[in-house]
Short mmCIF file of C-alpha atoms and ligand atoms in Angstrom, two decimals:
data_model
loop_
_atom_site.label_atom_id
_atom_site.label_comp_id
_atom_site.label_asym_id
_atom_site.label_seq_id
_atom_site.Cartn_x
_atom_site.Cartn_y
_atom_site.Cartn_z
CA UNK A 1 0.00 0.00 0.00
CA UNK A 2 0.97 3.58 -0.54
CA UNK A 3 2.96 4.96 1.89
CA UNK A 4 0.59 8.34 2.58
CA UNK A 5 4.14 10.53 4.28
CA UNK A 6 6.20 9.89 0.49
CA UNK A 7 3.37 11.40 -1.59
CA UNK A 8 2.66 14.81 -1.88
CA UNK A 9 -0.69 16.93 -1.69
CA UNK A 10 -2.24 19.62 -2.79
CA UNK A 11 -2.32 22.66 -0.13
CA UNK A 12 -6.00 23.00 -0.21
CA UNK A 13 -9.45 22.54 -2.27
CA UNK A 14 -9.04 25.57 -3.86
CA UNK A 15 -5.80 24.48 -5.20
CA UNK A 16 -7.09 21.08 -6.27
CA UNK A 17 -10.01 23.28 -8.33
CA UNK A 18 -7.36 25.60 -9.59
CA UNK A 19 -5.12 22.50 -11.03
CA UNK A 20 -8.37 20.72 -12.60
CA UNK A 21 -9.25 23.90 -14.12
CA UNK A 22 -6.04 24.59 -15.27
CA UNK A 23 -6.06 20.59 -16.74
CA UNK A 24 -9.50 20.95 -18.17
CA UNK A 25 -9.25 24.29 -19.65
CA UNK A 26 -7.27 24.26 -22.57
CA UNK A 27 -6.87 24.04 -26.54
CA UNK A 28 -9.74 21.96 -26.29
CA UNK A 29 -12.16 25.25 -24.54
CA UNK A 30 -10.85 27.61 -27.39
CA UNK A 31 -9.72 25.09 -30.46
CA UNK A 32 -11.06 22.38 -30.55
CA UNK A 33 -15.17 23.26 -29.30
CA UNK A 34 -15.28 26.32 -31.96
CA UNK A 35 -13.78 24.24 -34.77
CA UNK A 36 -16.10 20.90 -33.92
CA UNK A 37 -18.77 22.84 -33.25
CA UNK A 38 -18.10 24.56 -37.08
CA UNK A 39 -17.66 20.91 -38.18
CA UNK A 40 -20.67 19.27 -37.15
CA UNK A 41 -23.64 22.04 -37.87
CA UNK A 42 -23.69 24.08 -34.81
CA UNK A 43 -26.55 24.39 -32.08
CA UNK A 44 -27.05 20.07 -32.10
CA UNK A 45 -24.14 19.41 -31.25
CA UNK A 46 -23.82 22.09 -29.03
CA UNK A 47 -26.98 20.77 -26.98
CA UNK A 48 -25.72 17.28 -27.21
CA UNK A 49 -22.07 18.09 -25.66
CA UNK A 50 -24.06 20.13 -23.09
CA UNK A 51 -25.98 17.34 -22.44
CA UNK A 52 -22.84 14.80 -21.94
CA UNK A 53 -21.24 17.39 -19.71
CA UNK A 54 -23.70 17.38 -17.03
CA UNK A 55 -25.14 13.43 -17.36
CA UNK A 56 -22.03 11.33 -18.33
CA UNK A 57 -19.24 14.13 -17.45
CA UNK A 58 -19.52 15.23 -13.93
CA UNK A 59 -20.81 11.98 -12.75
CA UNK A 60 -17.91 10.27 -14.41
CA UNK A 61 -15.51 13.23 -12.71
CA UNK A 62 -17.03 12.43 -9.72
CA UNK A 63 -15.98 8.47 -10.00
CA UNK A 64 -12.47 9.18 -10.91
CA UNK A 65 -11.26 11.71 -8.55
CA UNK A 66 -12.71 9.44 -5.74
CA UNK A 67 -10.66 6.22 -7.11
CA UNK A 68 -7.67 8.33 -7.53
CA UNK A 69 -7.99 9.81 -4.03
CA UNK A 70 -9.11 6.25 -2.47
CA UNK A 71 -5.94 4.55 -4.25
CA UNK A 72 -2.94 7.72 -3.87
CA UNK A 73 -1.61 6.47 -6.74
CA UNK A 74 -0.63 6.67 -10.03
CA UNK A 75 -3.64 5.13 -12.12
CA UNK A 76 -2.17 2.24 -12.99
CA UNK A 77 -1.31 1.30 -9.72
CA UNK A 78 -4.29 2.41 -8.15
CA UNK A 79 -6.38 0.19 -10.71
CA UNK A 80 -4.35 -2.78 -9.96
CA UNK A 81 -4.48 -2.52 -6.04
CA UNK A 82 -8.10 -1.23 -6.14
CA UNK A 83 -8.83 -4.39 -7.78
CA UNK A 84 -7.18 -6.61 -6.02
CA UNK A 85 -8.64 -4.93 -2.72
CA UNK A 86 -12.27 -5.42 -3.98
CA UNK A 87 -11.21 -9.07 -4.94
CA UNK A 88 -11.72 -8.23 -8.75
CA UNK A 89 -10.38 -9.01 -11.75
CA UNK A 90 -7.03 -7.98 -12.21
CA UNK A 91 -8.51 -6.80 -16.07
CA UNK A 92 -9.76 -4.05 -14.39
CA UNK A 93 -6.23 -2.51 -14.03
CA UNK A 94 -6.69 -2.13 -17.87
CA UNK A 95 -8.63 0.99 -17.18
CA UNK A 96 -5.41 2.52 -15.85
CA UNK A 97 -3.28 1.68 -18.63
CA UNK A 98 -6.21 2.90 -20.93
CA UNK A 99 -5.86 6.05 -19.52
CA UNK A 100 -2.56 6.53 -19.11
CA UNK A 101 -1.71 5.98 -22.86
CA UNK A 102 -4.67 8.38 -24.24
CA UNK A 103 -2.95 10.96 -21.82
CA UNK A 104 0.16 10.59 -23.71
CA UNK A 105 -1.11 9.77 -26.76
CA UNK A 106 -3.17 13.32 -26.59
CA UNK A 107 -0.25 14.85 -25.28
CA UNK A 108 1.59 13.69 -28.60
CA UNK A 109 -0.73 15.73 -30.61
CA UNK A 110 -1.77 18.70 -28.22
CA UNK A 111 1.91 19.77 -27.91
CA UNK A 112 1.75 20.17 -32.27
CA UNK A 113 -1.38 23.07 -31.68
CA UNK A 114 0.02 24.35 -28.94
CA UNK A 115 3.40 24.86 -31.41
CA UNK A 116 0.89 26.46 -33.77
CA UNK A 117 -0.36 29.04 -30.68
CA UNK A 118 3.66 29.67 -29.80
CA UNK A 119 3.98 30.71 -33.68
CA UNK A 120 0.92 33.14 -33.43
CA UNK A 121 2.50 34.32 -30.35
CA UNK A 122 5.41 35.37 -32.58
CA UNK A 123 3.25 36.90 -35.21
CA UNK A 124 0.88 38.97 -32.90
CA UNK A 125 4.06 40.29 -31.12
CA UNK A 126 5.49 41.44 -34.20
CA UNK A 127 2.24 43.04 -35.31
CA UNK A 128 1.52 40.87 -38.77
CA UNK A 129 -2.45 41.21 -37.49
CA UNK A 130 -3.01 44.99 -38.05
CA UNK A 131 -5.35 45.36 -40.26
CA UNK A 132 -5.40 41.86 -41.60
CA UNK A 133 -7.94 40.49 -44.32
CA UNK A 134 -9.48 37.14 -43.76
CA UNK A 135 -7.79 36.06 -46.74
CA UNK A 136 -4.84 37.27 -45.76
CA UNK A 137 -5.66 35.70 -42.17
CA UNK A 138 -5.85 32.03 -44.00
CA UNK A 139 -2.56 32.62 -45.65
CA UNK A 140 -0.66 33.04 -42.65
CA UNK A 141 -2.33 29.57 -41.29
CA UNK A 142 -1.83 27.85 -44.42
CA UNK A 143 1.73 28.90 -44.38
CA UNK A 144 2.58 28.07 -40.68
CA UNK A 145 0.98 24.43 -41.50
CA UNK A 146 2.56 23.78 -44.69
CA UNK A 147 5.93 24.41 -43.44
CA UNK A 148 7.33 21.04 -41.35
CA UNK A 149 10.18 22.39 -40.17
CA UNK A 150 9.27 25.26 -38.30
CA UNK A 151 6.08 23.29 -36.79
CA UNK A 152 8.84 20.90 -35.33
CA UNK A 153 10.59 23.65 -33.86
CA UNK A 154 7.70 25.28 -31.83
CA UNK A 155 6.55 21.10 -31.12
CA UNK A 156 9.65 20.95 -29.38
CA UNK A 157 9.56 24.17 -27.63
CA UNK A 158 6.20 23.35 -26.36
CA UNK A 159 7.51 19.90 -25.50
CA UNK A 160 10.30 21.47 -23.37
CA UNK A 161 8.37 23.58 -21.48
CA UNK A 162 6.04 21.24 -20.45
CA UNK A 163 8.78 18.53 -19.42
CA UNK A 164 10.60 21.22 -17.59
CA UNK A 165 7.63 22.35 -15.35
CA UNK A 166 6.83 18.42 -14.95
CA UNK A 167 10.51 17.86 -13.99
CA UNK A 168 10.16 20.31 -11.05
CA UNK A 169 7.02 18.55 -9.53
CA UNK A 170 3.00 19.37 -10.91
CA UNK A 171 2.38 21.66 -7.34
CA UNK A 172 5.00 24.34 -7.44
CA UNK A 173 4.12 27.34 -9.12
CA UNK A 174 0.88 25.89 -10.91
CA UNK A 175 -1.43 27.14 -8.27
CA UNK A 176 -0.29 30.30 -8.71
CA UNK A 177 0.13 30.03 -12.48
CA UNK A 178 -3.59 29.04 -12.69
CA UNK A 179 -4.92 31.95 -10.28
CA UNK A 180 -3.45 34.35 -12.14
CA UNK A 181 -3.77 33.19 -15.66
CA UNK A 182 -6.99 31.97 -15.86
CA UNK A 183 -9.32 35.25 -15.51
CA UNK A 184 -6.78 36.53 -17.42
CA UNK A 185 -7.77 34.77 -20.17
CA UNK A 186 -11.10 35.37 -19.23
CA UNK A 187 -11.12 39.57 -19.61
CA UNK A 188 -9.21 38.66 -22.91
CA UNK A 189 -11.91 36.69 -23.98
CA UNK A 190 -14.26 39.48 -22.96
CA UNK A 191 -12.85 41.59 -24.46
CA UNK A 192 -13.00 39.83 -27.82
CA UNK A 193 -16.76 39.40 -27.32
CA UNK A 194 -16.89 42.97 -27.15
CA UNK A 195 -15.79 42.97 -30.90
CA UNK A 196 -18.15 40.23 -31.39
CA UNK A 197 -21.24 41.79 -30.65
CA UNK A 198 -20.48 44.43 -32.68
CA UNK A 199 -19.76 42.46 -35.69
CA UNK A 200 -22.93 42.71 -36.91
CA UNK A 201 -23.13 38.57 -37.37
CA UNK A 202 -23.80 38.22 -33.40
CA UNK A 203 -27.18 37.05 -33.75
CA UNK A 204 -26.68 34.48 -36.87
CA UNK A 205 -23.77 33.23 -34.61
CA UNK A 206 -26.14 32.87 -31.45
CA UNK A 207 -28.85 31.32 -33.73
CA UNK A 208 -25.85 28.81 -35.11
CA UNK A 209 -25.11 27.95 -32.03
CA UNK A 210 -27.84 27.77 -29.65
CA UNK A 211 -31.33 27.42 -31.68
CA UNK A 212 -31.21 23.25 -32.07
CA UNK A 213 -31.47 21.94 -35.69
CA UNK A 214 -31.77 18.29 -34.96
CA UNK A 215 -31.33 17.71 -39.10
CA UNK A 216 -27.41 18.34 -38.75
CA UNK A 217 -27.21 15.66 -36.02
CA UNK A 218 -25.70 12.54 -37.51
CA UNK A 219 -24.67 9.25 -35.54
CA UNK A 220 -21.22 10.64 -36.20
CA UNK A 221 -21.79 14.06 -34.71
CA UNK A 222 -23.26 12.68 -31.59
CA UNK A 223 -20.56 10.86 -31.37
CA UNK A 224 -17.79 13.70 -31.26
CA UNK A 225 -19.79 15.88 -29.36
CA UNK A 226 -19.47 12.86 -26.58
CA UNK A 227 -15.66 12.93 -27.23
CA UNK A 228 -15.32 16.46 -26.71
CA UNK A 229 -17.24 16.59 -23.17
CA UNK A 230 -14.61 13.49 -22.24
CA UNK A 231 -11.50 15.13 -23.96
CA UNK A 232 -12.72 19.09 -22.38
CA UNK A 233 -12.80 17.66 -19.19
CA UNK A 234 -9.44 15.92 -18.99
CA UNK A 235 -11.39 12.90 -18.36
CA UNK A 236 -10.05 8.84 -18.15
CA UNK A 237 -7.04 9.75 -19.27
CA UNK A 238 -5.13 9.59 -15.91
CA UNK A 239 -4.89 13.07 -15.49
CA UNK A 240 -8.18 13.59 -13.23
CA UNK A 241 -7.40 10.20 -11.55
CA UNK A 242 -3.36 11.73 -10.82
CA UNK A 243 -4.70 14.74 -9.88
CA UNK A 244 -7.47 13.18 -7.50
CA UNK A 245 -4.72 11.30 -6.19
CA UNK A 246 -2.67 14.23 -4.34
CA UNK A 247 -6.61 15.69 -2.68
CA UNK A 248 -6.54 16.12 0.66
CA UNK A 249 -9.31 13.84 2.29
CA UNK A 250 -11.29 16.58 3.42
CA UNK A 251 -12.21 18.50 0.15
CA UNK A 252 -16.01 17.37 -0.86
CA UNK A 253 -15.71 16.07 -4.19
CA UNK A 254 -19.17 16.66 -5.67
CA UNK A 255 -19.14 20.41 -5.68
CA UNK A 256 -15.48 20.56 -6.33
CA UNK A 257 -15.77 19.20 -9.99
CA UNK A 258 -18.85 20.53 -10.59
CA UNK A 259 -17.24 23.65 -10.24
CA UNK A 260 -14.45 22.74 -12.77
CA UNK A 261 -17.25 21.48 -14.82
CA UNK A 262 -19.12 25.00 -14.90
CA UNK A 263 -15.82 26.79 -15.47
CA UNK A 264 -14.87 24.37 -18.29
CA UNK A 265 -18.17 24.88 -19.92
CA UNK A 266 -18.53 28.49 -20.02
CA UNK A 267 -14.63 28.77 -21.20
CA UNK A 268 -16.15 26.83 -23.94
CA UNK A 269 -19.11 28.80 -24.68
CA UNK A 270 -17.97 31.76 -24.65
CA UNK A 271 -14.97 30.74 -26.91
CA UNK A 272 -17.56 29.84 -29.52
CA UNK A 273 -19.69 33.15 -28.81
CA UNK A 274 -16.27 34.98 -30.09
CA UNK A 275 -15.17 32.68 -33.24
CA UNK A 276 -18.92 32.43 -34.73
CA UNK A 277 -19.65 36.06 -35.27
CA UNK A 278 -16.57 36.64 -36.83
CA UNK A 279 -16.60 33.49 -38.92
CA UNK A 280 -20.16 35.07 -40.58
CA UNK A 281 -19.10 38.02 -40.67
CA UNK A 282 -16.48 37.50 -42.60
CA UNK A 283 -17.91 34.96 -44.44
CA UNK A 284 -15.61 32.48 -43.66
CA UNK A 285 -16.78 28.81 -43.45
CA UNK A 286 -17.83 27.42 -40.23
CA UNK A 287 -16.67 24.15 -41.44
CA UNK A 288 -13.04 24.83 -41.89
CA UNK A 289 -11.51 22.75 -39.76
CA UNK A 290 -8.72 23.08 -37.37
CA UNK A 291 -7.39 26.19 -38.37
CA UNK A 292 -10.68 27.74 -37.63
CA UNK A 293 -9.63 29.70 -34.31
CA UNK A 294 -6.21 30.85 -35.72
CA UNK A 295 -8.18 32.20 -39.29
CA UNK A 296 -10.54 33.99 -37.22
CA UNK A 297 -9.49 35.45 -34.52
CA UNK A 298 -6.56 37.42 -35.58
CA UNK A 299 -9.14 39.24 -38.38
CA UNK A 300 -10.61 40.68 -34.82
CA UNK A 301 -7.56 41.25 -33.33
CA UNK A 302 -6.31 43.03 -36.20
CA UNK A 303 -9.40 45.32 -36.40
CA UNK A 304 -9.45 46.61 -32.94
CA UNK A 305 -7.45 49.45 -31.13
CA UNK A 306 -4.43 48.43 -29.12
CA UNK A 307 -4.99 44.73 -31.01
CA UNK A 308 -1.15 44.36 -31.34
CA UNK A 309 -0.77 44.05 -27.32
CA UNK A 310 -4.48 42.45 -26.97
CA UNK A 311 -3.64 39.70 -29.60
CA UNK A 312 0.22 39.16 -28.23
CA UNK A 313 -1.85 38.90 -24.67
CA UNK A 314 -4.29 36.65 -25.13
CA UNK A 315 -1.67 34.29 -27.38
CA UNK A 316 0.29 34.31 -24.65
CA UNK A 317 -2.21 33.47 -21.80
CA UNK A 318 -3.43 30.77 -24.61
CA UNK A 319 -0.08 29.08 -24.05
CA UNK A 320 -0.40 29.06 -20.32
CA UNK A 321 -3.96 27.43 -20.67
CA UNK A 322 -2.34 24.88 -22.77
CA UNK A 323 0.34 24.29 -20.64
CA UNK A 324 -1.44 23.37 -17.49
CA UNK A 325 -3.32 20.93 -19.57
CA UNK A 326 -0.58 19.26 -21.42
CA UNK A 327 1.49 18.88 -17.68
CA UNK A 328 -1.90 17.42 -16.83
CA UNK A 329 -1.77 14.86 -19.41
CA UNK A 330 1.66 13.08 -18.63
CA UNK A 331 1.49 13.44 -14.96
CA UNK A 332 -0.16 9.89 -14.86
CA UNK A 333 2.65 8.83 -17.05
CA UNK A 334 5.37 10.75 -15.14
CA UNK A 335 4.21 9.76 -12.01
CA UNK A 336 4.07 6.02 -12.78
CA UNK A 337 7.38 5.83 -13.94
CA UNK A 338 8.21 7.50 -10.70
CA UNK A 339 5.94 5.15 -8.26
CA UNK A 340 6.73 2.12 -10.25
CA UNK A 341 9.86 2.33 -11.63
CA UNK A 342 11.37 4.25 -8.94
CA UNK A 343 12.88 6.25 -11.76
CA UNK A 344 13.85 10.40 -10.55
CA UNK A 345 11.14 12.60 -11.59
CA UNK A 346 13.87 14.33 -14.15
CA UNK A 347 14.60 10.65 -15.88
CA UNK A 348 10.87 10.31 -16.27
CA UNK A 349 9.98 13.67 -17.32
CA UNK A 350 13.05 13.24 -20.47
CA UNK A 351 11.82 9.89 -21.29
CA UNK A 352 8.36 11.17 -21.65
CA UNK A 353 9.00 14.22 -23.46
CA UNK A 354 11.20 12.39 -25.99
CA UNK A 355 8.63 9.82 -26.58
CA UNK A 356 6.04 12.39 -27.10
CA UNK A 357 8.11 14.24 -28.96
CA UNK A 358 8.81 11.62 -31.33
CA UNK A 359 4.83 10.36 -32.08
CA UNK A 360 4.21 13.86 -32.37
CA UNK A 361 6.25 14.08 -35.43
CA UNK A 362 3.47 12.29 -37.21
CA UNK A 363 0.94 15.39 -36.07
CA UNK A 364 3.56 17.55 -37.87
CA UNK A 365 3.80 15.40 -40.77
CA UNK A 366 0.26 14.82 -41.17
CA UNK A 367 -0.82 18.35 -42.36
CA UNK A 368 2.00 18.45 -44.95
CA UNK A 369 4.06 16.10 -46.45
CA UNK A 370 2.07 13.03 -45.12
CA UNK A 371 -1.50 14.86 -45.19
CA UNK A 372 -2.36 11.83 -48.06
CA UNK A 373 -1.07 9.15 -46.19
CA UNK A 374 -4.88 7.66 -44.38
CA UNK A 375 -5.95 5.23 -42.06
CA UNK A 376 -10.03 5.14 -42.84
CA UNK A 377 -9.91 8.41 -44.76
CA UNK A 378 -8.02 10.03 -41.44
CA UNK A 379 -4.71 11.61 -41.76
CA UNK A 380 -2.80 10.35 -38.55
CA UNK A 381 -3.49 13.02 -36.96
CA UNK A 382 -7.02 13.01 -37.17
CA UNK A 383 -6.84 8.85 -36.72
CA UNK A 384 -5.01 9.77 -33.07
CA UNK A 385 -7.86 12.66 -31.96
CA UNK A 386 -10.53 9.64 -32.82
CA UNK A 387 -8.63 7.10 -31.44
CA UNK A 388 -8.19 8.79 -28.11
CA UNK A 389 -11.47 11.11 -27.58
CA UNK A 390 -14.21 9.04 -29.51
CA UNK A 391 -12.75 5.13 -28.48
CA UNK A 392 -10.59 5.19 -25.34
CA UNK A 393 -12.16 7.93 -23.31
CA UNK A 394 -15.54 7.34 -23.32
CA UNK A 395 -15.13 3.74 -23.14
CA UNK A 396 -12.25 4.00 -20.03
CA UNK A 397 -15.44 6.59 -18.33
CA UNK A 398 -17.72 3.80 -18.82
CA UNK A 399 -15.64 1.32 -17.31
CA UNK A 400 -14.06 3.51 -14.15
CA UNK A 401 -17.76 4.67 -13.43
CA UNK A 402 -18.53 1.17 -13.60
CA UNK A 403 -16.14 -0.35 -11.45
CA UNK A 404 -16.60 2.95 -9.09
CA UNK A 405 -20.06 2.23 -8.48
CA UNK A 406 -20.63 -1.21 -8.50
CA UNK A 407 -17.71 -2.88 -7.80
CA UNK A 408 -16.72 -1.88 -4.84
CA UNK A 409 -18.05 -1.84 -1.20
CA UNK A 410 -20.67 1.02 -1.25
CA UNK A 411 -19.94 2.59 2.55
CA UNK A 412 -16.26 3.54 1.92
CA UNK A 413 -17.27 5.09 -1.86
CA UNK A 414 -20.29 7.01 0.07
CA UNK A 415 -17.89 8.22 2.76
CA UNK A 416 -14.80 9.21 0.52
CA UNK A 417 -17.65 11.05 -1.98
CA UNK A 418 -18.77 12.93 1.30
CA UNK A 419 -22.69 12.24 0.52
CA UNK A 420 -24.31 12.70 3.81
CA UNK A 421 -27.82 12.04 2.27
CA UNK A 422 -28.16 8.02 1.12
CA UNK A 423 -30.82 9.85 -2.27
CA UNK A 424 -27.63 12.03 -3.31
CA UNK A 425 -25.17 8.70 -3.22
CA UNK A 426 -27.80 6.71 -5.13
CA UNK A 427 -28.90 9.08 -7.77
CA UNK A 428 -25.09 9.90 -8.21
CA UNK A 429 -24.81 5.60 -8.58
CA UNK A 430 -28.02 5.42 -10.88
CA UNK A 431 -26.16 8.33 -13.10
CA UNK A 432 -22.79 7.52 -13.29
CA UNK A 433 -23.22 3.96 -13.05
CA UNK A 434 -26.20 2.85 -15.82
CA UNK A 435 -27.34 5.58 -17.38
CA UNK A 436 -23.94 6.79 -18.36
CA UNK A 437 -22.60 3.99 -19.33
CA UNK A 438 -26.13 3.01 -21.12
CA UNK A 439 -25.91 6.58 -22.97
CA UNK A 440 -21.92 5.91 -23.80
CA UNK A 441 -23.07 2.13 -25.30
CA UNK A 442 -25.86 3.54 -27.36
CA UNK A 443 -23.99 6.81 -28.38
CA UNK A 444 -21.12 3.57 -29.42
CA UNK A 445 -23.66 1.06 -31.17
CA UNK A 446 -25.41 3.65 -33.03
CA UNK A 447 -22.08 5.29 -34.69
CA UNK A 448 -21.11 1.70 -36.07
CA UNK A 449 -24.90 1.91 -37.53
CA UNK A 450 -25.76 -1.40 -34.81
CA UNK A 451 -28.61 1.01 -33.06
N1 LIG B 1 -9.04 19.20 -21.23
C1 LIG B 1 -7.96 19.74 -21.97
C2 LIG B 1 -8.46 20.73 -22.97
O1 LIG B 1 -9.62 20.90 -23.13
C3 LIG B 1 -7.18 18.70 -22.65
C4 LIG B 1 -6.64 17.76 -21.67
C5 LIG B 1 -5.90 17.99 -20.60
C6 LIG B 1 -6.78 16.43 -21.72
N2 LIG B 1 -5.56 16.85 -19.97
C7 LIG B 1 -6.07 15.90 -20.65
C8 LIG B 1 -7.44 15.67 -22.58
C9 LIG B 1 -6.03 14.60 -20.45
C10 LIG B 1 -7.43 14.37 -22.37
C11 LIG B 1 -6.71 13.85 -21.33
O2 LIG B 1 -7.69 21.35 -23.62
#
């Protein structure tokens, strides 16, 4: 068993919140929800992922910070000795492993965008935005993409950083970094709704995204929009489970992640309130794809007073949101090598960076020189975002909030959830335990055309 004195903690709730946050909020708030969103015909999908967030999301939060805090371990480890505890199969440790890779896996790709943020960084600084066309807007992306060599170069920038803050242990300075940053971002975000509404295209963009046109839905759509609620939320992919892990045993778990949850969600939201007006204004296509965000964004940027320091700002702060996702994302990794292997935290953090590093190259490749090369009409790219936030996530929730609810001995669960009331532990059972996983299996059988 874990020996409690060798581990370390976070100070206090709030810092717990503030790390979660900082995990869950991310490219995938202000990239990836605008972009999917564009992708799969707006308001639908938007009410679907809204949907997932609060029935299969928090619930599914809920069961993984309590079997990471139960265990104090990596997620590997605490699968295998949570297992063997309950007198379960010792398959169940697979939902460790599971996680663990997608964390790395995603990491692989999410350090690639976040190489594409440090190169806007570099533009907005050196004022290429002022007065920018949207044509001229999808140059610059096109350019930055087409060009392998310098994406490798801000890859493995964005790789270093993250290894070096990992290196020096998740707690120090990321509770601070977080406070700080985060409504940061915010007034930046704010203040790029400001432009927004005044685009003219702020209702079309509302209507877009909030007046439900179940005709766009497709079985495929449904099924990203479930991916994104798993992926936006950090979830089963270790880095919930690692961070529940270092809780201290006091903090109530329910409220804490809904509150992550209601931060995530309005990052999100309001993200897409900013990209949509200017996408119709502009006429741009909603559609676009990944670039959408970085074709968008710096059109508003480059129209507004002072946009020079707003746009350098908020690329900045975009980096820091990435950052204390991406640390997020090979902590479980990091820390197993650590727990396991008894490896020092700086051997594990080099290992894990150059691995990363090195399946990242396919990201880079895949939106140049190998964008033809396909696995199902995916580049690799777009096979590793599917492979990770459609497949492994939701079905590593399913099984956690499984095993969480049903496989173990109810009184300790009820006790380490902090449920006082026996209706909020079962209705939290009922949702994370069947009709979560029910939702996840139909959301599953009906994108493979079974349902
Ligand atoms: N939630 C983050 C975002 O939206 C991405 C992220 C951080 C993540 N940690 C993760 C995704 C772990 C999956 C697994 O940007």
């Amino acid at each position: 068993m874990p020996n409690p004195k060798k581990r370390t903690q976070w100070s206090s709730r709030l810092a717990f919140i503030l790390a979660a946050t900082g995990s869950a909020v991310g490219l995938g708030n202000i990239w990836k929800f605008p972009y999917m969103t564009g992708q799969n015909g707006g308001s639908a999908f938007v009410l679907v992922y809204l949907v997932c967030i609060a029935l299969i999301g928090v619930p599914i939060m809920m069961a993984e910070v309590f079997l990471g805090r139960h265990a104090r371990q990596n997620p590997i480890q605490a699968m295998i000795a949570l297992a063997e505890r309950e007198n379960r199969s010792s398959c169940w440790q697979l939902v460790g492993w599971s996680g663990t890779l997608s964390g790395f896996i995603i990491f692989s790709f999410y350090s690639v965008i976040s190489g594409w943020v440090i190169h806007y960084v570099y533009l907005a600084v050196n004022n290429y935005f002022s007065g920018l066309t949207p044509e001229n807007a999808q140059s610059l992306f096109t350019e930055m993409i087409s060009n392998p060599a310098e994406m490798i170069l801000t890859h493995s920038l964005f790789i270093f950083i993250t290894m070096v803050v990992v290196a020096r242990g998740v707690q120090k300075g990321l509770e601070k970094a977080v406070s700080i940053l985060m409504p940061g971002l915010i007034i930046l975000l704010l203040i790029l709704l400001g432009y927004s509404l005044n685009s003219g295209s702020f209702l079309e963009a509302f209507r877009f995204l909030f007046y439900p046109d179940f005709t766009k839905l497709t079985e495929q759509s449904v099924l990203s929009a479930m991916g994104q609620a798993f992926f936006t939320l950090s979830l089963a992919s270790g880095a919930i489970m690692v961070y529940g892990s270092y809780l201290p045993s006091d903090a109530s778990i329910p409220r804490t992640c809904m509150v992550v949850a209601i931060a995530d969600t309005a990052i999100a939201l309001l993200s897409g309130l900013v990209v949509f007006p200017i996408v119709f204004a502009q006429g741009l296509t909603p559609a676009s794809g990944p670039g959408l965000v970085f074709q968008t964004l710096p059109v508003a940027f480059g129209a507004m007073p002072g946009g020079t320091l707003f746009a350098s700002l908020f690329f900045i702060l975009f980096i820091f949101a990435a950052l204390t996702s991406s640390i997020s994302m090979v902590e479980a990794c990091v820390a197993w090598l650590e727990e396991r292997w008894r490896m020092s935290r700086l051997k594990a953090s080099l290992w894990v960076g150059l691995a990363g590093w090195t399946l990242g190259l396919g990201t880079v490749f895949s939106f140049n020189l190998g964008k033809t090369v396909t696995f199902y009409g995916k580049t690799f790219f777009e096979s590793l975002d599917f492979l990770t936030a459609n497949l492994l996530l939701p079905l590593g929730g399913m099984a956690l909030a499984i095993f969480a609810c049903w496989l173990m001995a109810p009184h300790p669960v009820r006790n380490e959830l902090g449920m006082e009331h026996r209706v909020h532990f079962d209705l939290w059972r009922w949702v994370a335990g069947v009709i979560a996983p029910a939702a996840i299996l139909m959301v599953f059988l009906n994108s493979i055309g079974i349902f």
